[in-house]
CSV table of C-alpha atoms and ligand atoms in Angstrom, one decimal:
chain,number,residue,atom,x,y,z
A,1,MET,CA,-83.7,61.4,-157.7
A,2,SER,CA,-85.9,58.6,-159.0
A,3,GLU,CA,-87.9,58.4,-155.8
A,4,LEU,CA,-88.7,62.1,-156.0
A,5,PRO,CA,-92.3,62.9,-157.2
A,6,GLU,CA,-92.8,64.0,-160.8
A,7,LEU,CA,-94.0,67.5,-161.7
A,8,SER,CA,-97.1,68.1,-163.8
A,9,ASP,CA,-97.2,70.6,-166.6
A,10,GLU,CA,-99.2,72.9,-164.4
A,11,GLU,CA,-96.6,72.7,-161.7
A,12,ARG,CA,-93.8,73.3,-164.1
A,13,SER,CA,-95.4,76.6,-165.3
A,14,ARG,CA,-96.4,77.6,-161.7
A,15,TYR,CA,-92.8,77.3,-160.4
A,16,ALA,CA,-91.0,78.2,-163.7
A,17,TRP,CA,-89.5,81.5,-162.3
A,18,GLN,CA,-88.0,79.9,-159.2
A,19,MET,CA,-86.8,76.8,-161.2
A,20,TRP,CA,-84.6,79.3,-163.1
A,21,THR,CA,-82.7,79.9,-159.9
A,22,PRO,CA,-79.2,78.4,-160.4
A,23,ASP,CA,-78.8,75.0,-158.7
A,24,ILE,CA,-82.6,74.6,-158.2
A,25,GLY,CA,-84.1,73.5,-161.6
A,26,GLU,CA,-86.5,70.6,-161.9
A,27,GLU,CA,-84.7,68.5,-159.3
A,28,GLY,CA,-84.8,71.2,-156.7
A,29,GLN,CA,-88.5,71.7,-157.3
A,30,ARG,CA,-89.1,68.0,-157.0
A,31,ARG,CA,-87.3,68.0,-153.7
A,32,LEU,CA,-89.6,70.8,-152.5
A,33,LYS,CA,-92.6,68.7,-153.6
A,34,ALA,CA,-91.3,65.7,-151.7
A,35,ALA,CA,-90.7,67.8,-148.5
A,36,SER,CA,-92.9,68.1,-145.4
A,37,VAL,CA,-92.6,70.9,-142.9
A,38,LEU,CA,-94.2,71.5,-139.5
A,39,VAL,CA,-94.9,75.2,-138.7
A,40,SER,CA,-95.7,76.0,-135.0
A,41,ARG,CA,-98.2,78.8,-134.8
A,42,LEU,CA,-99.5,80.8,-137.8
A,43,GLY,CA,-99.1,84.3,-136.4
A,44,GLY,CA,-97.2,87.1,-137.9
A,45,VAL,CA,-94.1,85.0,-138.3
A,46,GLY,CA,-95.4,81.4,-138.8
A,47,GLY,CA,-98.3,82.3,-141.0
A,48,THR,CA,-96.0,84.2,-143.4
A,49,VAL,CA,-93.6,81.2,-143.4
A,50,ALA,CA,-96.4,78.9,-144.3
A,51,TYR,CA,-97.6,81.3,-147.1
A,52,TYR,CA,-94.1,81.4,-148.7
A,53,LEU,CA,-93.6,77.6,-148.3
A,54,ALA,CA,-97.0,76.9,-150.0
A,55,ALA,CA,-96.1,79.4,-152.7
A,56,ALA,CA,-92.8,77.6,-153.3
A,57,GLY,CA,-94.5,74.3,-153.7
A,58,VAL,CA,-93.6,72.5,-150.5
A,59,GLY,CA,-95.5,69.2,-150.7
A,60,LYS,CA,-97.0,69.0,-147.2
A,61,LEU,CA,-97.4,71.5,-144.5
A,62,VAL,CA,-98.4,70.4,-141.0
A,63,LEU,CA,-99.7,73.5,-139.3
A,64,ALA,CA,-100.4,73.9,-135.5
A,65,HIS,CA,-102.3,76.8,-134.1
A,66,ALA,CA,-105.2,76.9,-131.6
A,67,GLY,CA,-107.9,79.5,-131.1
A,68,ASN,CA,-110.1,81.8,-133.1
A,69,VAL,CA,-109.4,84.8,-135.2
A,70,LYS,CA,-109.4,88.0,-133.1
A,71,PRO,CA,-109.4,91.6,-134.4
A,72,SER,CA,-105.9,92.2,-133.0
A,73,ASP,CA,-104.5,89.3,-135.1
A,74,LEU,CA,-105.2,91.1,-138.4
A,75,ASN,CA,-102.3,93.7,-138.3
A,76,ARG,CA,-99.8,90.9,-139.0
A,77,GLN,CA,-101.4,87.4,-139.4
A,78,LEU,CA,-101.8,87.4,-143.1
A,79,LEU,CA,-103.6,84.0,-143.2
A,80,MET,CA,-106.4,85.4,-141.1
A,81,THR,CA,-109.2,87.3,-142.7
A,82,THR,CA,-111.8,89.8,-141.4
A,83,ASN,CA,-114.7,87.7,-142.5
A,84,TRP,CA,-113.4,84.8,-140.3
A,85,LEU,CA,-113.4,86.8,-137.0
A,86,GLY,CA,-114.5,84.6,-134.2
A,87,ASN,CA,-113.9,81.4,-136.2
A,88,PRO,CA,-110.9,78.9,-135.9
A,89,ARG,CA,-107.6,80.4,-137.1
A,90,ILE,CA,-106.6,77.0,-138.5
A,91,GLU,CA,-109.6,77.1,-140.9
A,92,SER,CA,-108.8,80.6,-142.2
A,93,ALA,CA,-105.1,79.6,-142.7
A,94,THR,CA,-106.0,76.4,-144.5
A,95,ARG,CA,-108.4,78.2,-146.8
A,96,ARG,CA,-106.0,80.9,-147.7
A,97,LEU,CA,-103.2,78.5,-148.4
A,98,LYS,CA,-105.4,76.3,-150.6
A,99,GLU,CA,-106.5,79.4,-152.5
A,100,LEU,CA,-102.8,80.2,-153.2
A,101,ASN,CA,-101.6,76.7,-154.0
A,102,PRO,CA,-104.0,73.7,-154.2
A,103,HIS,CA,-101.0,71.3,-154.8
A,104,THR,CA,-99.8,71.7,-151.2
A,105,GLU,CA,-101.2,69.2,-148.8
A,106,ILE,CA,-102.3,70.9,-145.6
A,107,VAL,CA,-102.6,69.0,-142.4
A,108,PRO,CA,-104.4,71.3,-140.0
A,109,VAL,CA,-103.9,70.9,-136.3
A,110,ALA,CA,-106.0,73.1,-134.0
A,111,GLU,CA,-103.5,72.8,-131.1
A,112,ASN,CA,-100.5,74.7,-129.9
A,113,ILE,CA,-97.3,72.7,-129.3
A,114,SER,CA,-96.8,71.1,-125.9
A,115,SER,CA,-94.7,68.1,-124.6
A,116,GLU,CA,-97.9,66.0,-125.2
A,117,ASN,CA,-98.2,66.5,-129.0
A,118,ALA,CA,-94.7,67.6,-130.1
A,119,ASP,CA,-93.2,64.2,-130.8
A,120,ARG,CA,-96.3,63.1,-132.7
A,121,LEU,CA,-96.3,66.2,-134.9
A,122,VAL,CA,-92.6,66.2,-135.5
A,123,SER,CA,-92.7,62.6,-136.6
A,124,GLN,CA,-94.9,63.6,-139.6
A,125,VAL,CA,-92.4,65.9,-141.2
A,126,ASP,CA,-88.8,66.3,-142.5
A,127,LEU,CA,-88.2,69.6,-140.7
A,128,VAL,CA,-89.7,72.2,-138.5
A,129,VAL,CA,-90.1,76.0,-138.3
A,130,ASP,CA,-90.9,77.4,-134.8
A,131,ALA,CA,-92.7,80.7,-134.5
A,132,ALA,CA,-94.4,80.3,-131.2
A,133,PRO,CA,-94.8,83.2,-128.8
A,134,LEU,CA,-94.1,81.2,-125.6
A,135,PHE,CA,-90.8,79.8,-124.7
A,136,SER,CA,-92.5,76.7,-123.1
A,137,GLU,CA,-93.8,75.8,-126.6
A,138,ARG,CA,-90.3,76.4,-128.2
A,139,TYR,CA,-88.6,74.3,-125.5
A,140,ALA,CA,-91.0,71.4,-126.1
A,141,MET,CA,-90.5,71.6,-129.9
A,142,ASN,CA,-86.7,71.8,-129.4
A,143,GLU,CA,-86.7,68.7,-127.3
A,144,ALA,CA,-88.8,66.8,-129.8
A,145,CYS,CA,-86.6,67.9,-132.7
A,146,VAL,CA,-83.5,66.8,-130.9
A,147,ARG,CA,-85.0,63.4,-130.0
A,148,SER,CA,-86.0,62.8,-133.6
A,149,ARG,CA,-82.9,64.5,-135.1
A,150,LYS,CA,-85.0,66.8,-137.3
A,151,PRO,CA,-83.7,70.3,-138.4
A,152,LEU,CA,-85.4,73.2,-136.6
A,153,VAL,CA,-85.5,76.8,-137.9
A,154,GLU,CA,-86.0,79.1,-134.9
A,155,SER,CA,-87.5,82.4,-135.8
A,156,ALA,CA,-88.6,85.1,-133.4
A,157,MET,CA,-89.1,88.8,-133.1
A,158,TYR,CA,-89.9,91.6,-130.7
A,159,ASP,CA,-90.6,95.2,-131.6
A,160,PHE,CA,-88.2,96.0,-134.4
A,161,SER,CA,-85.8,93.2,-133.5
A,162,ALA,CA,-85.7,89.7,-134.9
A,163,GLN,CA,-83.6,86.6,-134.6
A,164,LEU,CA,-83.1,83.6,-136.7
A,165,THR,CA,-81.0,80.4,-136.4
A,166,THR,CA,-81.1,76.9,-137.9
A,167,ILE,CA,-80.6,74.1,-135.5
A,168,ILE,CA,-79.3,70.7,-136.7
A,169,PRO,CA,-79.5,68.4,-133.7
A,170,GLY,CA,-76.1,66.9,-132.8
A,171,ARG,CA,-74.2,69.4,-135.0
A,172,THR,CA,-75.3,72.9,-133.8
A,173,PRO,CA,-76.4,74.5,-130.6
A,174,CYS,CA,-80.0,73.7,-129.7
A,175,LEU,CA,-82.4,76.2,-128.2
A,176,SER,CA,-81.5,75.0,-124.7
A,177,CYS,CA,-77.8,75.6,-125.5
A,178,ILE,CA,-78.7,79.2,-126.5
A,179,TYR,CA,-81.2,79.8,-123.7
A,180,PRO,CA,-80.4,77.3,-120.9
A,181,ASP,CA,-82.9,78.9,-118.4
A,182,ASP,CA,-86.5,79.8,-119.2
A,183,PRO,CA,-86.2,83.5,-119.8
A,184,ALA,CA,-87.5,85.7,-117.0
A,185,ASN,CA,-90.1,88.3,-117.7
A,186,TRP,CA,-91.0,87.3,-121.2
A,187,LYS,CA,-94.6,88.4,-121.9
A,188,ARG,CA,-96.9,86.6,-124.2
A,189,GLU,CA,-98.0,89.9,-125.8
A,190,PHE,CA,-95.4,91.9,-127.6
A,191,PRO,CA,-95.1,94.9,-129.8
A,192,VAL,CA,-95.2,93.9,-133.5
A,193,PHE,CA,-95.6,95.3,-137.0
A,194,GLY,CA,-96.6,92.8,-139.6
A,195,ALA,CA,-93.7,94.1,-141.7
A,196,VAL,CA,-91.2,93.1,-139.0
A,197,SER,CA,-92.6,89.6,-138.3
A,198,GLY,CA,-92.9,89.1,-142.1
A,199,THR,CA,-89.2,90.0,-142.5
A,200,VAL,CA,-87.9,87.2,-140.2
A,201,ALA,CA,-90.6,84.9,-141.6
A,202,SER,CA,-89.3,85.4,-145.2
A,203,LEU,CA,-85.8,84.6,-144.0
A,204,ALA,CA,-87.0,81.5,-142.2
A,205,ALA,CA,-88.7,80.3,-145.4
A,206,VAL,CA,-85.5,80.9,-147.2
A,207,GLU,CA,-83.7,78.7,-144.7
A,208,VAL,CA,-86.3,75.9,-145.3
A,209,ILE,CA,-85.8,76.2,-149.1
A,210,LYS,CA,-82.0,75.9,-148.6
A,211,LEU,CA,-82.3,72.9,-146.3
A,212,VAL,CA,-84.7,71.0,-148.6
A,213,THR,CA,-82.8,71.7,-151.9
A,214,GLY,CA,-79.3,71.7,-150.6
A,215,VAL,CA,-78.6,75.1,-152.1
A,216,GLY,CA,-76.4,77.6,-150.2
A,217,THR,CA,-75.3,77.5,-146.6
A,218,PRO,CA,-77.8,77.2,-143.7
A,219,LEU,CA,-77.6,79.7,-140.8
A,220,THR,CA,-76.1,77.1,-138.4
A,221,GLY,CA,-74.0,77.9,-135.3
A,222,GLN,CA,-74.8,81.5,-135.6
A,223,MET,CA,-77.8,83.7,-134.7
A,224,LEU,CA,-78.8,86.4,-137.1
A,225,TRP,CA,-79.9,89.3,-135.0
A,226,MET,CA,-81.7,92.0,-136.9
A,227,ASN,CA,-82.2,95.4,-135.5
A,228,LEU,CA,-84.6,97.0,-138.0
A,229,ARG,CA,-84.9,100.3,-136.2
A,230,GLU,CA,-81.3,101.1,-137.3
A,231,MET,CA,-81.1,98.4,-140.0
A,232,ASP,CA,-78.2,97.0,-138.1
A,233,ASN,CA,-77.8,93.3,-138.6
A,234,ARG,CA,-75.2,91.0,-136.9
A,235,LYS,CA,-74.5,87.3,-137.0
A,236,LEU,CA,-73.7,86.2,-133.4
A,237,PRO,CA,-71.7,83.1,-132.9
A,238,ILE,CA,-73.5,80.6,-130.7
A,239,GLU,CA,-72.0,77.4,-129.2
A,240,ARG,CA,-73.1,74.0,-128.0
A,241,ARG,CA,-73.0,73.5,-124.3
A,242,SER,CA,-71.4,70.2,-123.4
A,243,ASP,CA,-73.7,70.1,-120.3
A,244,CYS,CA,-76.9,70.8,-122.2
A,245,PRO,CA,-79.6,68.5,-120.8
A,246,VAL,CA,-81.3,68.4,-124.2
A,247,CYS,CA,-78.6,67.8,-126.7
A,248,GLY,CA,-75.4,67.4,-124.7
A,249,SER,CA,-75.2,63.6,-125.3
A,250,VAL,CA,-76.4,63.7,-129.0
A,251,ASP,CA,-73.8,63.0,-131.7
A,252,ALA,CA,-73.9,64.2,-135.2
A,253,GLU,CA,-75.3,61.8,-137.8
A,254,PRO,CA,-73.6,61.5,-141.2
A,255,SER,CA,-74.9,64.2,-143.6
A,256,THR,CA,-76.7,63.4,-146.8
A,257,ASP,CA,-76.7,65.2,-150.2
A,258,SER,CA,-79.2,67.8,-149.1
A,259,ASN,CA,-78.8,70.2,-146.2
A,260,LEU,CA,-81.4,68.1,-144.3
A,261,GLY,CA,-79.1,66.3,-142.1
B,1,MET,CA,-61.9,103.9,-117.7
B,2,SER,CA,-65.2,103.8,-119.4
B,3,ILE,CA,-67.2,100.9,-120.8
B,4,ARG,CA,-69.9,101.4,-123.4
B,5,VAL,CA,-72.9,99.2,-123.0
B,6,GLN,CA,-75.5,98.8,-125.7
B,7,PHE,CA,-79.0,97.3,-125.2
B,8,GLU,CA,-81.3,95.5,-127.6
B,9,ALA,CA,-85.1,94.8,-127.6
B,10,GLN,CA,-86.8,94.8,-124.2
B,11,LEU,CA,-83.7,96.0,-122.4
B,12,ARG,CA,-84.0,99.3,-124.4
B,13,GLU,CA,-87.6,99.6,-123.4
B,14,CYS,CA,-87.1,99.1,-119.7
B,15,SER,CA,-83.9,101.2,-119.5
B,16,GLY,CA,-85.3,103.9,-121.7
B,17,VAL,CA,-81.9,104.2,-123.6
B,18,ARG,CA,-80.1,102.5,-126.5
B,19,GLU,CA,-76.8,102.7,-124.7
B,20,THR,CA,-75.0,104.0,-121.7
B,21,THR,CA,-71.5,104.4,-120.4
B,22,VAL,CA,-70.2,103.0,-117.1
B,23,GLU,CA,-67.1,104.5,-115.5
B,24,ALA,CA,-65.0,102.2,-113.3
B,25,ASP,CA,-61.4,101.6,-112.4
B,26,SER,CA,-61.6,97.8,-112.8
B,27,ILE,CA,-64.7,95.8,-113.4
B,28,SER,CA,-65.8,92.3,-114.2
B,29,LEU,CA,-68.8,91.6,-116.4
B,30,ARG,CA,-70.8,90.5,-113.4
B,31,ASP,CA,-70.0,93.7,-111.5
B,32,LEU,CA,-71.0,95.7,-114.6
B,33,PHE,CA,-74.4,93.9,-114.6
B,34,VAL,CA,-74.9,94.8,-110.9
B,35,ALA,CA,-74.0,98.4,-111.6
B,36,LEU,CA,-76.5,98.5,-114.5
B,37,GLY,CA,-79.2,96.9,-112.3
B,38,GLN,CA,-78.7,99.6,-109.7
B,39,GLN,CA,-78.8,102.3,-112.4
B,40,PHE,CA,-81.9,101.2,-114.3
B,41,GLY,CA,-84.2,99.8,-111.6
B,42,GLN,CA,-86.0,96.7,-110.6
B,43,ASP,CA,-87.6,95.6,-113.9
B,44,PHE,CA,-84.4,96.0,-115.8
B,45,CYS,CA,-82.4,94.3,-113.0
B,46,ARG,CA,-84.6,91.2,-113.0
B,47,ARG,CA,-84.0,90.7,-116.7
B,48,ILE,CA,-80.2,90.6,-116.3
B,49,LEU,CA,-79.6,89.2,-112.8
B,50,ASP,CA,-81.3,86.4,-110.9
B,51,ASP,CA,-82.3,86.5,-107.2
B,52,GLN,CA,-78.7,85.6,-106.2
B,53,GLN,CA,-77.4,88.6,-108.2
B,54,GLN,CA,-75.9,86.3,-110.7
B,55,PRO,CA,-76.0,87.2,-114.4
B,56,ARG,CA,-78.8,85.4,-116.2
B,57,ARG,CA,-77.5,82.6,-118.4
B,58,SER,CA,-80.2,83.2,-121.1
B,59,LEU,CA,-78.7,86.5,-122.0
B,60,LEU,CA,-76.5,86.7,-125.1
B,61,VAL,CA,-73.5,88.9,-124.2
B,62,PHE,CA,-71.0,90.3,-126.5
B,63,VAL,CA,-67.8,92.2,-125.7
B,64,ASN,CA,-66.7,93.9,-128.9
B,65,ASP,CA,-67.3,91.3,-131.5
B,66,ALA,CA,-66.9,88.1,-129.4
B,67,SER,CA,-69.5,86.3,-127.4
B,68,VAL,CA,-68.9,85.6,-123.7
B,69,THR,CA,-70.3,82.4,-122.3
B,70,ALA,CA,-72.2,82.5,-119.1
B,71,SER,CA,-69.5,80.6,-117.2
B,72,ASP,CA,-67.1,83.5,-117.8
B,73,PHE,CA,-69.4,86.3,-116.6
B,74,GLU,CA,-67.9,86.2,-113.2
B,75,THR,CA,-64.2,86.3,-114.2
B,76,ARG,CA,-64.3,88.3,-117.4
B,77,GLN,CA,-62.5,91.6,-116.8
B,78,LEU,CA,-63.4,94.5,-119.0
B,79,ASN,CA,-60.9,96.9,-120.5
B,80,SER,CA,-61.3,100.6,-121.2
B,81,ASP,CA,-63.2,101.3,-124.4
B,82,ASP,CA,-64.8,97.8,-124.5
B,83,VAL,CA,-68.2,97.8,-126.0
B,84,VAL,CA,-70.6,95.4,-124.3
B,85,THR,CA,-73.9,94.5,-126.1
B,86,LEU,CA,-76.7,92.7,-124.3
B,87,TYR,CA,-79.2,90.7,-126.3
B,88,PRO,CA,-82.2,89.5,-124.3
B,89,PRO,CA,-84.2,86.4,-125.3
B,90,ILE,CA,-87.1,87.1,-127.6
B,91,SER,CA,-89.9,84.8,-128.6
B,92,GLY,CA,-92.5,86.8,-130.6
B,93,GLY,CA,-94.0,84.8,-133.3
C,301,ZN,ZN1,-78.4,71.9,-126.5
């Protein structure tokens, strides 16, 4: 605990209510301050993940999202603002997060994830949340996380459905174990209410808080599938594939006192 | 015998239904997929079967409360009153 950063009085009062959470306290808050998280895309899911992680006092957020704010972003992308239409999304997101919590260091990256930048971005953080709308971006991130043995929270939605799982490379199925073939017919544009993307985003942020603080049990080896039309939620068991080209030959590393590995 | 089949996400959209019932004397999971592909048309069919009419591996399939791995799609025989649920991959972010 000695290597964890100290909290200022301002930080103690800012985070007081969450530090009351059993098993969190000042040490849990210092773990959050020491943590760094990469969030891929700041849309309806990733933007809300980043918002909650900044609110919770995560020390550093590396945020990847290309492009400019469009009118059709605004029904769900809570870090984008009307006055920033036509300007870079990453700037709107950085400003909103800084307004919420100036203590969180923001590393803005105006790029989407690809096999060219994934390793470099993953190397800057302790763990990753993926909320990209394209499977090609998710596969690239999954491969980089497996290579560097970093935990990856996979969060996705469509219509009133959402799914969530936490990948610990070498211990749990990776994305390529779950979806070995690039899914046919996935379209980049999808039906979405902000309240639905925000639901799975909140749960992804909860997973990050658990991984960083060591509290609770991460959602590993299972996929939470939420059907919000009927409020019917299931935890689906998922398994590693021994022939997985991404993680098949990766062994588990010894775990530490947090849930981070 | 009858098999209940439930659809999630895009599979609801392109079938137009939440669930359906398939009547058959004896049927494997793969043959069930082929029957569903014939019933619900090209777009639906492409989402569950590849060009060789093999079930897509990136589909999460549950029979009752247990998952079925892709390697068992061909051989897995279904029993009367089984409930099959098909979860397509989603990636909205
Ligand atoms: Zn794998």
